CSV table of C-alpha atoms in Angstrom, one decimal:
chain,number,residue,atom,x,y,z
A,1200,UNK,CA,79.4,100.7,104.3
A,1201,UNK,CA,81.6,103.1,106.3
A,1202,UNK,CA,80.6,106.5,107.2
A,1203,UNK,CA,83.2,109.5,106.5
A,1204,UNK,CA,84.9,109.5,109.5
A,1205,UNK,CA,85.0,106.0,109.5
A,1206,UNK,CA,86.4,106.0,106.4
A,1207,UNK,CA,89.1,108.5,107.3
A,1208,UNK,CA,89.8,106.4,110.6
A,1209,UNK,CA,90.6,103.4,108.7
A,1210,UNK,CA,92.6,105.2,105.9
A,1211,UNK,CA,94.7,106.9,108.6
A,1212,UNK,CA,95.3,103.4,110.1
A,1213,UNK,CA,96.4,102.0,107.2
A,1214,UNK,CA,99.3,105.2,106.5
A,1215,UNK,CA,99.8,104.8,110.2
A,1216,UNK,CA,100.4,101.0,109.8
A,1217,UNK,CA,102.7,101.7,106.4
A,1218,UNK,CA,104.8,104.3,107.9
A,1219,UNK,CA,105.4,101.8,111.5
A,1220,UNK,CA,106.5,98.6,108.4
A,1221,UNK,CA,108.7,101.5,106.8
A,1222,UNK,CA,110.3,102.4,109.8
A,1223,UNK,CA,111.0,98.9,111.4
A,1224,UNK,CA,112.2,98.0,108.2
A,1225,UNK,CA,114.8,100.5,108.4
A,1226,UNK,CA,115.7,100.0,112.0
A,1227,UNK,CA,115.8,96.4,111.4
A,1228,UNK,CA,117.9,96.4,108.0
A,1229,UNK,CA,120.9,96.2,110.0
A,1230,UNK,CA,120.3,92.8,111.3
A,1231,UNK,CA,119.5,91.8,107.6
A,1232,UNK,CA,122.5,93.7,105.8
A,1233,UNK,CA,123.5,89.8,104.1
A,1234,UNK,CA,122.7,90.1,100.4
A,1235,UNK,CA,119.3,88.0,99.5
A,1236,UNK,CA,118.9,87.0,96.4
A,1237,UNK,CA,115.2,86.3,96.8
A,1238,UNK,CA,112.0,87.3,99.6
A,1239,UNK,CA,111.8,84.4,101.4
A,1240,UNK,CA,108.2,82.3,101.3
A,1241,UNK,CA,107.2,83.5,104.9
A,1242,UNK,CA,103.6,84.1,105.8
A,1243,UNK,CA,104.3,86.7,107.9
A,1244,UNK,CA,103.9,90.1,105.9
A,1245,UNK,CA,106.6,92.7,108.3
A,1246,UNK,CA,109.9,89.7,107.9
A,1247,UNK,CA,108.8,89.7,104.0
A,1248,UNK,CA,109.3,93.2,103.8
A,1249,UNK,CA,112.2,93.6,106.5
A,1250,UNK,CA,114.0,91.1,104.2
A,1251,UNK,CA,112.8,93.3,100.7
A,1252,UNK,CA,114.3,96.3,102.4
A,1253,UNK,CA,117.7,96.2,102.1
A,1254,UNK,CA,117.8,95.2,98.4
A,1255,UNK,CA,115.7,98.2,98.0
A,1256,UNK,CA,118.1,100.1,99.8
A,1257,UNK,CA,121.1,98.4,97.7
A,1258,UNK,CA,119.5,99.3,94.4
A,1259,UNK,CA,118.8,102.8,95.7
A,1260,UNK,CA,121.8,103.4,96.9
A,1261,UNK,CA,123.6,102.1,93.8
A,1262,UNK,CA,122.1,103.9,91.7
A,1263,UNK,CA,121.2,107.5,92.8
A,1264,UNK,CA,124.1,109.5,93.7
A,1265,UNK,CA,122.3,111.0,96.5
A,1266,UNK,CA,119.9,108.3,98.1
A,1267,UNK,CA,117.2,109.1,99.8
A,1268,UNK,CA,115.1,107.0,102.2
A,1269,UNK,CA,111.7,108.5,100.9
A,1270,UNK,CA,112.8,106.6,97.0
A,1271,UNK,CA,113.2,103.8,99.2
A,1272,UNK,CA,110.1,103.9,101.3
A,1273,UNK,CA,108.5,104.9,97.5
A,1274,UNK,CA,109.4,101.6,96.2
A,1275,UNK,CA,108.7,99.4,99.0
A,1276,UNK,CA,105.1,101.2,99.3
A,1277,UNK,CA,105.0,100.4,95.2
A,1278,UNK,CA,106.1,96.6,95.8
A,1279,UNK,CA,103.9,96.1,98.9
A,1280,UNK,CA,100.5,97.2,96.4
A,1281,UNK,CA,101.6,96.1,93.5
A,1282,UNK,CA,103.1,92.6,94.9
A,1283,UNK,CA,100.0,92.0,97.4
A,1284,UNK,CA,102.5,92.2,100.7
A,1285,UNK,CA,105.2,90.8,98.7
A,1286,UNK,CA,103.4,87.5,97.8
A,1287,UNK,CA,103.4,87.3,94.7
A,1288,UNK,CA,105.2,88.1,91.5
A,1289,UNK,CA,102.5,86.7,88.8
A,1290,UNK,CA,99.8,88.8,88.5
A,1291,UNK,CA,96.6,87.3,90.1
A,1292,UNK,CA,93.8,85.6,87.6
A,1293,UNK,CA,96.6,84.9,85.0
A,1294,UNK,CA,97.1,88.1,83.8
A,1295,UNK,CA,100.7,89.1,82.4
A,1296,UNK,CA,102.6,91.2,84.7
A,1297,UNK,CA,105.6,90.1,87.1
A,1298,UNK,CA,107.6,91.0,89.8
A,1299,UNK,CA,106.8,92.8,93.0
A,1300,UNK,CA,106.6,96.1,90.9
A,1301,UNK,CA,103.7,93.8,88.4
A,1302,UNK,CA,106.0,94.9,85.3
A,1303,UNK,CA,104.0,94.0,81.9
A,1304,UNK,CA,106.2,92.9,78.7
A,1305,UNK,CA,106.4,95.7,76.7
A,1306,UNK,CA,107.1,98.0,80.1
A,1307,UNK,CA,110.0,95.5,81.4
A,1308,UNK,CA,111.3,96.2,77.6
A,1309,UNK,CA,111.5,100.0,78.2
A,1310,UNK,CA,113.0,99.5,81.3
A,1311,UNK,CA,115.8,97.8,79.9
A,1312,UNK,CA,116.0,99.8,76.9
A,1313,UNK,CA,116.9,102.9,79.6
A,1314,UNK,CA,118.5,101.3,81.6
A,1315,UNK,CA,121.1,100.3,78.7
A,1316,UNK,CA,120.7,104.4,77.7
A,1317,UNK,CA,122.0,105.1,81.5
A,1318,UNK,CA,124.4,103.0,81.6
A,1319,UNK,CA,123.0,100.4,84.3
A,1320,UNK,CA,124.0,97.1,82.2
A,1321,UNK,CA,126.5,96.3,83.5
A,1322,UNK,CA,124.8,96.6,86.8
A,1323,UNK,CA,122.3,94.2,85.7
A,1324,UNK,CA,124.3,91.5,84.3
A,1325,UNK,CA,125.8,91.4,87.7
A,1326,UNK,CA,122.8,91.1,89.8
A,1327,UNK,CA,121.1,88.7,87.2
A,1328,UNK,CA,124.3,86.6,87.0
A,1329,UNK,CA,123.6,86.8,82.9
A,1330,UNK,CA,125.5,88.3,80.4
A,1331,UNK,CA,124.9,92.0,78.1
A,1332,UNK,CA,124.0,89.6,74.8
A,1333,UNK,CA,121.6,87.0,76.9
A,1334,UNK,CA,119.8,90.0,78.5
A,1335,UNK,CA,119.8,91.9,74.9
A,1336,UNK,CA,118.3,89.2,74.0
A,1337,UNK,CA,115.7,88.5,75.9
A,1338,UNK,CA,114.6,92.5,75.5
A,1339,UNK,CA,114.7,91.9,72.0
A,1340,UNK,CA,112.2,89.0,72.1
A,1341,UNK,CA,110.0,91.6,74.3
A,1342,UNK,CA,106.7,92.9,72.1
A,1343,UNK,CA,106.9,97.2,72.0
A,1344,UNK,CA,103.9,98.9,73.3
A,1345,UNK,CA,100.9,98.9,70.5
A,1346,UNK,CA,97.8,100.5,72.4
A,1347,UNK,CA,95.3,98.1,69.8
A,1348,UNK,CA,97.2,95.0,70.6
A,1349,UNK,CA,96.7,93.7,74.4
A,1350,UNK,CA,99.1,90.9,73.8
A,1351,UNK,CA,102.2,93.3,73.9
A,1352,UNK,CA,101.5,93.1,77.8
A,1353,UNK,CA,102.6,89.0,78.1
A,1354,UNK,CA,105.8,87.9,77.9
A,1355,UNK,CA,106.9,85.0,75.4
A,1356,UNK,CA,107.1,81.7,77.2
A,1357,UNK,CA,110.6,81.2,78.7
A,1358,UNK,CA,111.6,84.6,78.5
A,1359,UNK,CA,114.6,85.1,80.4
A,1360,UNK,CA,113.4,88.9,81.8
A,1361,UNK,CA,109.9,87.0,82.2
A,1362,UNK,CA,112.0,84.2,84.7
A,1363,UNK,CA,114.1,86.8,86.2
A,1364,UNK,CA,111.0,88.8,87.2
A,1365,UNK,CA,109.3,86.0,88.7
């Protein structure tokens, strides 16, 4: 059991550590400024996210007229939780959410749903190589949030939103 200043030290170290990944990350990004489609399977947690940050940066920057490094340091601190380090994109113990970000069903179908509202579509169908009806689709087959239903949180076996997030 830690102590309170123990506790402290160690929390300290860990925003410490967080901030060092961050910055590397964004010193490094140069060296890494080739699109990736994907994080490659590398034990190593820092080149996992030195390789996740520049596609956060692209998305960022592609999307927010005035980008800002702390939304991008935001959703690498989000994806690092969320996505234990970046390993994984299937939630531990078989549970239903995917991708870094741990997206659920019914939450992956509002994020489409505004993303169609803002205009970002078309942006999708380009990164995900699919087409407006395919990805329509898919969000269609997507259960809407019901708060006595748990199963709205898993996607339907071969989803296309479910294989793009994993």
């Amino acid at each position: 059991m830690l102590g309170d200043g123990q506790r402290a030290d160690t929390q300290a170290t860990i925003s410490l550590w967080h901030e060092m990944l961050v910055l590397a990350a964004a010193r490094n990004a140069s060296l890494i400024r080739s699109r990736l489609t994907d994080i490659p399977d590398e034990p190593d947690p820092m080149k996992r996210a030195l390789a996740f940050w520049p596609i956060v940066g692209d998305c960022v920057d592609d999307l927010d007229a005035n980008p800002s490094d702390n939304t991008k340091r935001f959703l690498l601190h989000v994806a690092w939780h969320e996505g234990d380090k970046l390993r994984t994109r299937i939630q531990y113990g078989g549970g239903p959410a995917r991708s870094f970000f741990q997206f659920e069903a019914y939450r992956a179908k509002e994020a489409l749903q505004y993303a169609r509202k803002a205009g970002y579509i078309d942006k999708l169908t380009a990164a995900s190589g699919n087409t407006k009806k395919e990805l329509k689709d898919a969000e269609d087959d997507l259960p809407d949030y019901d708060p006595k239903d748990s199963s709205c949180s898993y996607f339907p076996d071969g989803n296309l939103i479910r294989t793009l997030l994993e």
